[in-house]
Amino acid sequence: MSSTYAERASRLPDAVVWTRGAVSPGADGAGPVVLPDGCMDLLWTGGRLLVAGPDTRAYRPGPGAQGPWAGVRFPPGTAPALLGVPAHELRDQRVDLADLWPGAETRRLTERVDAAPDPAAALEDLALHLASIRSTLAVYQRRKVPGAAELARRAREALA
């Protein structure tokens, strides 16, 4: 990953995949400013998966958060269904995915992204897989298929 910021359209409709290489901290030790856009992001940075809640004000990463980074930015309203957490609970926060999902599952997913030659592509694959699972489960739930809750549990286990 280079030290610059780049983004591209995701294979997930309306989402954006972005990368930022390691950056030099400012005079105060903080990284570049992230402007609020109301979106939520699934983030990766060396050994960590995080979720960025929708920002209502500018965010500046503190010392030690200089990257490299990869992210999938979801349009407003879409990430809560994929990640299983309401947007308002994450507003103006960066939260470890392990705080939202089972630790063992999150460790396996983090290892998968860490080992990938292109972490941004691996993160996008994870988001696409989540979207596929959620879409299938929504159909089952709308049709009131018996066992939909058990299917959801098994799908989460299969993801890891």
C-alpha positions as a LaTeX table, in Angstrom:
\begin{tabular}{lrrr}
\hline
Residue & $x$ (\AA) & $y$ (\AA) & $z$ (\AA) \\
\hline
Met1 & 0.00 & 0.00 & 0.00 \\
Ser2 & 1.35 & 3.41 & $-0.84$ \\
Ser3 & 1.31 & 6.32 & 1.60 \\
Thr4 & $-1.49$ & 8.02 & $-0.33$ \\
Tyr5 & $-5.25$ & 7.78 & $-0.13$ \\
Ala6 & $-7.11$ & 5.96 & $-2.91$ \\
Glu7 & $-10.65$ & 4.75 & $-3.37$ \\
Arg8 & $-12.64$ & 2.76 & $-5.87$ \\
Ala9 & $-16.18$ & 1.57 & $-6.30$ \\
Ser10 & $-16.88$ & $-1.67$ & $-4.48$ \\
Arg11 & $-18.47$ & $-4.75$ & $-5.97$ \\
Leu12 & $-21.00$ & $-4.23$ & $-3.15$ \\
Pro13 & $-23.59$ & $-1.79$ & $-4.53$ \\
Asp14 & $-23.08$ & 1.83 & $-3.46$ \\
Ala15 & $-20.11$ & 0.99 & $-1.22$ \\
Val16 & $-16.56$ & 2.30 & $-1.65$ \\
Val17 & $-13.28$ & 0.48 & $-1.00$ \\
Trp18 & $-10.48$ & 2.75 & 0.16 \\
Thr19 & $-6.87$ & 2.52 & 1.25 \\
Arg20 & $-4.48$ & 4.85 & 2.99 \\
Gly21 & $-0.87$ & 3.94 & 3.40 \\
Ala22 & 1.14 & 4.80 & 6.47 \\
Val23 & 1.25 & 8.55 & 7.00 \\
Ser24 & 3.55 & 10.76 & 9.00 \\
Pro25 & 1.83 & 12.22 & 12.04 \\
Gly26 & 1.28 & 15.95 & 12.29 \\
Ala27 & 3.19 & 18.12 & 14.74 \\
Asp28 & 0.76 & 17.04 & 17.48 \\
Gly29 & 1.25 & 13.33 & 16.65 \\
Ala30 & $-2.23$ & 12.91 & 15.16 \\
Gly31 & $-3.08$ & 11.65 & 11.68 \\
Pro32 & $-5.02$ & 13.36 & 8.87 \\
Val33 & $-8.54$ & 14.68 & 9.53 \\
Val34 & $-11.51$ & 12.52 & 8.52 \\
Leu35 & $-14.52$ & 14.65 & 7.62 \\
Pro36 & $-18.03$ & 13.56 & 8.65 \\
Asp37 & $-20.11$ & 11.90 & 5.93 \\
Gly38 & $-22.72$ & 9.94 & 7.90 \\
Cys39 & $-21.37$ & 6.64 & 6.57 \\
Met40 & $-20.10$ & 3.64 & 8.49 \\
Asp41 & $-16.88$ & 1.86 & 7.57 \\
Leu42 & $-15.47$ & $-1.61$ & 8.14 \\
Leu43 & $-11.77$ & $-0.96$ & 8.75 \\
Trp44 & $-8.54$ & $-2.93$ & 8.81 \\
Thr45 & $-5.18$ & $-1.78$ & 10.10 \\
Gly46 & $-2.34$ & $-4.18$ & 10.91 \\
Gly47 & $-3.90$ & $-6.88$ & 13.02 \\
Arg48 & $-7.19$ & $-5.13$ & 13.82 \\
Leu49 & $-10.69$ & $-5.03$ & 12.36 \\
Leu50 & $-12.76$ & $-2.07$ & 13.46 \\
Val51 & $-16.06$ & $-0.40$ & 12.70 \\
Ala52 & $-16.24$ & 3.35 & 12.30 \\
Gly53 & $-19.64$ & 4.64 & 13.26 \\
Pro54 & $-21.25$ & 7.54 & 11.42 \\
Asp55 & $-19.39$ & 10.74 & 12.23 \\
Thr56 & $-21.22$ & 13.94 & 13.10 \\
Arg57 & $-17.99$ & 15.92 & 13.46 \\
Ala58 & $-14.45$ & 15.76 & 12.10 \\
Tyr59 & $-12.35$ & 12.91 & 13.46 \\
Arg60 & $-8.58$ & 12.93 & 13.81 \\
Pro61 & $-6.84$ & 9.64 & 14.59 \\
Gly62 & $-4.50$ & 9.88 & 17.52 \\
Pro63 & $-0.85$ & 8.90 & 17.72 \\
Gly64 & $-0.21$ & 5.30 & 16.76 \\
Ala65 & $-3.02$ & 5.22 & 14.19 \\
Gln66 & $-0.97$ & 6.15 & 11.14 \\
Gly67 & $-1.72$ & 3.00 & 9.14 \\
Pro68 & $-1.64$ & 1.50 & 6.68 \\
Trp69 & $-5.44$ & 1.31 & 6.52 \\
Ala70 & $-8.05$ & $-0.34$ & 4.30 \\
Gly71 & $-11.76$ & 0.23 & 4.53 \\
Val72 & $-15.13$ & $-0.46$ & 3.03 \\
Arg73 & $-17.40$ & 2.58 & 3.34 \\
Phe74 & $-21.09$ & 1.71 & 3.42 \\
Pro75 & $-23.71$ & 4.27 & 2.44 \\
Pro76 & $-25.91$ & 5.56 & 5.27 \\
Gly77 & $-28.37$ & 2.96 & 6.50 \\
Thr78 & $-26.71$ & $-0.16$ & 5.10 \\
Ala79 & $-23.96$ & $-1.15$ & 7.57 \\
Pro80 & $-26.23$ & $-1.76$ & 10.59 \\
Ala81 & $-27.95$ & $-4.65$ & 8.81 \\
Leu82 & $-24.64$ & $-6.14$ & 7.69 \\
Leu83 & $-22.83$ & $-5.73$ & 11.00 \\
Gly84 & $-25.74$ & $-6.34$ & 13.33 \\
Val85 & $-25.45$ & $-3.13$ & 15.35 \\
Pro86 & $-27.54$ & 0.06 & 15.20 \\
Ala87 & $-25.72$ & 3.07 & 13.76 \\
His88 & $-26.61$ & 5.35 & 16.68 \\
Glu89 & $-24.73$ & 3.04 & 19.08 \\
Leu90 & $-21.50$ & 3.69 & 17.16 \\
Arg91 & $-21.96$ & 7.38 & 16.36 \\
Asp92 & $-18.60$ & 9.25 & 16.46 \\
Gln93 & $-16.73$ & 6.10 & 17.56 \\
Arg94 & $-14.16$ & 3.60 & 16.28 \\
Val95 & $-14.94$ & 0.20 & 17.83 \\
Asp96 & $-13.04$ & $-3.08$ & 17.59 \\
Leu97 & $-15.12$ & $-5.65$ & 15.73 \\
Ala98 & $-14.32$ & $-8.04$ & 18.61 \\
Asp99 & $-16.43$ & $-5.78$ & 20.85 \\
Leu100 & $-19.43$ & $-6.39$ & 18.58 \\
Trp101 & $-18.95$ & $-10.00$ & 17.49 \\
Pro102 & $-17.60$ & $-13.14$ & 19.17 \\
Gly103 & $-13.86$ & $-12.91$ & 19.74 \\
Ala104 & $-12.92$ & $-16.21$ & 18.08 \\
Glu105 & $-14.85$ & $-15.29$ & 14.94 \\
Thr106 & $-13.25$ & $-11.86$ & 14.81 \\
Arg107 & $-9.75$ & $-13.31$ & 15.31 \\
Arg108 & $-10.24$ & $-15.69$ & 12.35 \\
Leu109 & $-11.51$ & $-12.88$ & 10.14 \\
Thr110 & $-8.66$ & $-10.60$ & 11.17 \\
Glu111 & $-6.10$ & $-13.31$ & 10.43 \\
Arg112 & $-7.66$ & $-13.82$ & 7.00 \\
Val113 & $-7.40$ & $-10.12$ & 6.13 \\
Asp114 & $-3.89$ & $-9.84$ & 7.64 \\
Ala115 & $-2.65$ & $-12.76$ & 5.52 \\
Ala116 & $-4.14$ & $-11.45$ & 2.26 \\
Pro117 & $-1.80$ & $-9.95$ & $-0.33$ \\
Asp118 & $-4.38$ & $-7.15$ & $-0.74$ \\
Pro119 & $-6.12$ & $-6.37$ & 2.60 \\
Ala120 & $-8.60$ & $-4.02$ & 0.90 \\
Ala121 & $-9.77$ & $-6.78$ & $-1.46$ \\
Ala122 & $-10.02$ & $-9.25$ & 1.45 \\
Leu123 & $-12.07$ & $-6.74$ & 3.44 \\
Glu124 & $-14.34$ & $-6.21$ & 0.45 \\
Asp125 & $-14.76$ & $-9.99$ & 0.10 \\
Leu126 & $-15.77$ & $-10.13$ & 3.76 \\
Ala127 & $-18.37$ & $-7.37$ & 3.22 \\
Leu128 & $-19.74$ & $-9.14$ & 0.13 \\
His129 & $-20.04$ & $-12.39$ & 2.07 \\
Leu130 & $-21.88$ & $-10.62$ & 4.89 \\
Ala131 & $-24.25$ & $-9.00$ & 2.40 \\
Ser132 & $-24.96$ & $-12.36$ & 0.77 \\
Ile133 & $-25.70$ & $-14.01$ & 4.11 \\
Arg134 & $-27.92$ & $-11.15$ & 5.30 \\
Ser135 & $-29.82$ & $-11.10$ & 2.01 \\
Thr136 & $-30.50$ & $-14.83$ & 2.16 \\
Leu137 & $-31.55$ & $-14.67$ & 5.81 \\
Ala138 & $-33.89$ & $-11.75$ & 5.11 \\
Val139 & $-35.68$ & $-13.81$ & 2.45 \\
Tyr140 & $-36.06$ & $-16.73$ & 4.88 \\
Gln141 & $-37.35$ & $-14.46$ & 7.63 \\
Arg142 & $-39.85$ & $-12.73$ & 5.32 \\
Arg143 & $-41.14$ & $-16.13$ & 4.26 \\
Lys144 & $-41.21$ & $-17.22$ & 7.91 \\
Val145 & $-39.11$ & $-20.28$ & 7.14 \\
Pro146 & $-38.87$ & $-22.46$ & 10.26 \\
Gly147 & $-35.37$ & $-22.47$ & 11.69 \\
Ala148 & $-34.32$ & $-19.08$ & 10.28 \\
Ala149 & $-32.70$ & $-18.11$ & 13.60 \\
Glu150 & $-30.66$ & $-21.34$ & 13.64 \\
Leu151 & $-29.68$ & $-20.72$ & 10.03 \\
Ala152 & $-28.45$ & $-17.26$ & 11.01 \\
Arg153 & $-26.28$ & $-18.73$ & 13.76 \\
Arg154 & $-24.78$ & $-21.31$ & 11.42 \\
Ala155 & $-24.14$ & $-18.69$ & 8.74 \\
Arg156 & $-22.17$ & $-16.57$ & 11.21 \\
Glu157 & $-20.09$ & $-19.62$ & 12.14 \\
Ala158 & $-19.49$ & $-20.47$ & 8.49 \\
Leu159 & $-18.32$ & $-16.93$ & 7.83 \\
Ala160 & $-15.29$ & $-17.51$ & 10.01 \\
\hline
\end{tabular}
